[in-house]
CSV table of C-alpha atoms in Angstrom, one decimal:
chain,number,residue,atom,x,y,z
A,818,MET,CA,103.6,-194.2,-69.6
A,819,PRO,CA,101.6,-193.7,-73.0
A,820,ARG,CA,99.0,-196.2,-73.3
A,821,THR,CA,97.4,-197.0,-77.0
A,822,ALA,CA,93.8,-198.1,-77.8
A,823,LEU,CA,92.3,-199.4,-81.0
A,824,LEU,CA,89.1,-197.8,-82.7
A,825,LEU,CA,87.3,-200.0,-84.8
A,826,MET,CA,84.7,-197.4,-86.2
A,827,ASP,CA,81.1,-198.1,-88.0
A,828,LEU,CA,82.1,-201.9,-88.5
A,829,GLN,CA,78.1,-202.1,-88.9
A,830,LYS,CA,76.3,-204.5,-91.3
A,831,CYS,CA,75.1,-202.0,-93.4
A,832,HIS,CA,78.2,-199.9,-93.7
A,833,LEU,CA,80.3,-203.5,-94.8
A,834,SER,CA,77.8,-203.5,-97.7
A,835,HIS,CA,79.2,-201.0,-99.3
A,836,VAL,CA,83.1,-202.2,-99.3
A,837,ALA,CA,84.9,-204.6,-101.2
A,838,ASP,CA,84.5,-208.2,-99.9
A,839,ASP,CA,88.1,-208.7,-98.4
A,840,TYR,CA,88.1,-205.6,-96.2
A,841,LEU,CA,86.4,-207.6,-93.3
A,842,PRO,CA,89.1,-210.2,-92.7
A,843,ARG,CA,91.6,-207.0,-92.6
A,844,ALA,CA,89.3,-205.9,-90.0
A,845,VAL,CA,89.5,-208.9,-88.2
A,846,ARG,CA,93.0,-209.3,-88.4
A,847,ALA,CA,93.3,-205.8,-86.8
A,848,LEU,CA,90.7,-206.6,-84.0
A,849,ARG,CA,92.9,-210.1,-83.2
A,850,THR,CA,96.5,-208.0,-82.8
A,851,ALA,CA,95.1,-205.4,-80.8
A,852,ARG,CA,93.6,-208.3,-78.6
A,853,ALA,CA,96.9,-210.4,-78.2
A,854,ALA,CA,99.0,-207.4,-77.8
A,855,GLY,CA,96.5,-206.4,-74.6
A,856,VAL,CA,95.6,-203.4,-76.3
A,857,PRO,CA,92.3,-202.2,-75.4
A,858,VAL,CA,89.7,-202.1,-78.2
A,859,ILE,CA,86.9,-199.6,-78.3
A,860,HIS,CA,84.1,-200.0,-80.5
A,861,VAL,CA,82.2,-196.9,-82.3
A,862,ALA,CA,79.2,-197.2,-84.1
A,863,LEU,CA,76.6,-194.7,-85.6
A,864,GLN,CA,73.2,-194.7,-83.7
A,865,LEU,CA,70.7,-192.2,-83.7
A,866,ARG,CA,67.5,-191.9,-81.4
A,867,PRO,CA,64.2,-193.5,-82.5
A,868,GLY,CA,62.7,-190.6,-85.0
A,869,HIS,CA,65.8,-189.0,-85.6
A,870,VAL,CA,65.2,-186.4,-83.4
A,871,ASP,CA,68.8,-185.6,-82.9
A,872,ALA,CA,69.5,-185.4,-86.8
A,873,HIS,CA,68.6,-182.1,-88.0
A,874,PRO,CA,66.6,-181.7,-91.4
A,875,ARG,CA,69.6,-179.2,-92.7
A,876,ASN,CA,72.4,-181.9,-92.1
A,877,LYS,CA,72.8,-183.6,-95.5
A,878,THR,CA,73.9,-187.0,-94.2
A,879,PHE,CA,71.9,-187.4,-91.2
A,880,GLY,CA,68.9,-185.3,-92.0
A,881,ALA,CA,67.6,-187.2,-95.3
A,882,LEU,CA,68.1,-190.6,-93.6
A,883,PRO,CA,65.0,-192.5,-93.1
A,884,LEU,CA,63.6,-192.6,-90.0
A,885,HIS,CA,64.1,-196.5,-89.2
A,886,LEU,CA,67.9,-196.6,-90.0
A,887,PHE,CA,70.5,-196.3,-87.5
A,888,THR,CA,68.4,-196.8,-84.5
A,889,PRO,CA,68.7,-199.0,-81.4
A,890,ASP,CA,65.9,-201.5,-83.3
A,891,ASP,CA,67.5,-201.6,-86.9
A,892,PRO,CA,69.6,-204.8,-87.5
A,893,GLY,CA,71.7,-203.3,-90.6
A,894,ALA,CA,73.0,-201.1,-87.6
A,895,ALA,CA,74.2,-203.8,-85.7
A,896,ILE,CA,78.3,-204.2,-85.2
A,897,HIS,CA,79.1,-207.3,-87.4
A,898,PRO,CA,79.5,-210.5,-85.4
A,899,ASP,CA,83.2,-211.2,-86.5
A,900,VAL,CA,84.1,-207.8,-85.3
A,901,ALA,CA,81.6,-208.1,-82.1
A,902,PRO,CA,82.7,-206.5,-78.8
A,903,ALA,CA,84.5,-209.0,-76.1
A,904,ASP,CA,83.4,-208.6,-72.6
A,905,GLY,CA,84.6,-205.8,-71.1
A,906,GLU,CA,85.5,-204.2,-74.6
A,907,ILE,CA,84.1,-200.5,-74.9
A,908,VAL,CA,81.2,-199.4,-77.3
A,909,VAL,CA,80.7,-196.0,-77.9
A,910,TYR,CA,77.7,-194.7,-80.0
A,911,LYS,CA,78.3,-191.6,-82.0
A,912,ASN,CA,75.4,-189.4,-83.7
A,913,ARG,CA,77.6,-187.9,-86.6
A,914,VAL,CA,80.3,-188.6,-88.6
A,915,SER,CA,83.4,-188.3,-86.0
A,916,ALA,CA,83.9,-190.8,-83.1
A,917,PHE,CA,83.9,-188.1,-80.9
A,918,ALA,CA,80.2,-186.7,-81.7
A,919,GLY,CA,77.3,-186.8,-79.3
A,920,ASN,CA,79.2,-189.4,-76.6
A,921,ASN,CA,82.0,-189.1,-74.0
A,922,LEU,CA,84.7,-191.0,-75.7
A,923,HIS,CA,87.1,-188.1,-75.0
A,924,GLN,CA,86.3,-188.1,-71.3
A,925,ILE,CA,86.7,-192.3,-71.5
A,926,LEU,CA,90.0,-192.0,-73.5
A,927,ALA,CA,91.3,-189.8,-70.6
A,928,ALA,CA,90.0,-191.6,-67.7
A,929,GLN,CA,91.9,-194.8,-69.0
A,930,GLY,CA,95.0,-192.6,-69.9
A,931,ILE,CA,95.1,-193.5,-73.5
A,932,ASP,CA,97.1,-190.9,-75.7
A,933,HIS,CA,97.5,-192.8,-78.9
A,934,LEU,CA,94.7,-194.0,-81.4
A,935,VAL,CA,95.0,-196.6,-83.9
A,936,LEU,CA,91.9,-196.4,-86.4
A,937,ALA,CA,90.3,-198.8,-88.3
A,938,GLY,CA,86.9,-198.5,-90.3
A,939,ILE,CA,84.4,-197.7,-92.8
A,940,ALA,CA,85.0,-194.9,-94.3
A,941,THR,CA,87.8,-193.8,-94.9
A,942,GLY,CA,86.6,-190.4,-96.2
A,943,GLY,CA,83.8,-190.3,-93.1
A,944,ILE,CA,84.8,-191.2,-90.0
A,945,VAL,CA,88.4,-192.0,-90.1
A,946,LEU,CA,89.2,-188.7,-91.4
A,947,SER,CA,86.8,-186.8,-89.0
A,948,THR,CA,87.8,-188.7,-86.2
A,949,ALA,CA,91.8,-188.7,-87.3
A,950,LEU,CA,91.4,-184.5,-88.1
A,951,GLN,CA,89.7,-184.1,-84.4
A,952,ALA,CA,91.7,-186.5,-82.6
A,953,ALA,CA,94.9,-184.5,-83.9
A,954,ASP,CA,93.5,-181.3,-82.5
A,955,LEU,CA,92.6,-182.6,-79.1
A,956,ASP,CA,96.5,-183.9,-79.1
A,957,TYR,CA,96.2,-187.8,-79.7
A,958,ARG,CA,99.0,-189.5,-81.3
A,959,ILE,CA,97.4,-191.0,-84.2
A,960,THR,CA,98.2,-194.6,-86.2
A,961,VAL,CA,95.8,-195.3,-89.2
A,962,LEU,CA,95.7,-198.9,-90.4
A,963,THR,CA,95.8,-198.6,-94.1
A,964,ASP,CA,94.4,-202.1,-95.0
A,965,ALA,CA,91.9,-202.0,-91.9
A,966,CYS,CA,90.3,-198.7,-93.2
A,967,ALA,CA,87.8,-198.8,-96.4
A,968,ASP,CA,85.9,-196.4,-98.3
A,969,PRO,CA,83.2,-197.3,-101.0
A,970,HIS,CA,85.5,-195.1,-103.3
A,971,PRO,CA,88.9,-196.5,-103.5
A,972,GLY,CA,90.7,-194.0,-105.1
A,973,LEU,CA,89.6,-191.2,-102.5
A,974,HIS,CA,90.4,-194.3,-99.9
A,975,ASP,CA,94.3,-193.7,-101.3
A,976,THR,CA,94.0,-190.3,-101.4
A,977,LEU,CA,93.2,-189.6,-97.9
A,978,VAL,CA,95.8,-192.1,-96.6
A,979,ASN,CA,98.8,-191.0,-98.8
A,980,ASP,CA,98.2,-187.1,-99.0
A,981,VAL,CA,96.3,-186.1,-95.7
A,982,LEU,CA,96.3,-188.8,-93.0
A,983,ALA,CA,100.2,-189.1,-93.5
A,984,ARG,CA,100.4,-185.7,-92.2
A,985,ARG,CA,98.6,-185.9,-89.1
A,986,GLY,CA,100.0,-189.0,-87.8
A,987,GLU,CA,101.6,-192.5,-88.6
A,988,VAL,CA,99.8,-194.4,-91.6
A,989,THR,CA,100.8,-198.7,-91.4
A,990,THR,CA,99.2,-201.9,-92.3
A,991,VAL,CA,97.9,-204.1,-89.9
A,992,GLU,CA,101.0,-206.4,-90.4
A,993,SER,CA,103.3,-203.9,-89.4
A,994,TRP,CA,101.4,-202.4,-86.5
A,995,GLY,CA,101.3,-205.8,-84.9
A,996,HIS,CA,105.2,-206.5,-85.7
A,997,THR,CA,105.8,-203.1,-83.7
A,998,LEU,CA,103.9,-204.4,-80.9
A,999,ARG,CA,105.6,-207.9,-80.9
A,1000,THR,CA,109.1,-206.2,-80.9
A,1001,GLY,CA,108.0,-202.9,-78.9
A,1002,ALA,CA,110.0,-200.6,-81.6
């Protein structure tokens, strides 16, 4: 039987400071919707090794980061407490943009029999897009929760959701997804 998981991605304190203040309550609603329906939740967060030994200097995104950011000791890299993992929820750390980078997420999903990924996170032009593209290539079914995704550039968010991500999977709102879960439609 097909199994769904919600991926809550990069909901770290420092990322939340780059999106609108009304975003976090929508992400919390997605998390509560999943938990209420018994949908497994997997939290994905960016974490680099101390000294950023896993970030090549040629990498424009990660090679230029100050060495104290996104390490295990960085308080800004912590998952926001309003969407913190509950007991038993899986946390996966990545070291690049995609949720699949530098970890065993694909293996975890396979071991759990998960073939449908519901995506929520920051930023739409970063982790959401790259994870959706990679997940599609790995033959996962994808649903993007448009209101539980955000980008520092709202116009980019709208273009990606409507013109790019809709070609790779389903795009919907948290409310519509919750309705589908409750009715089994």
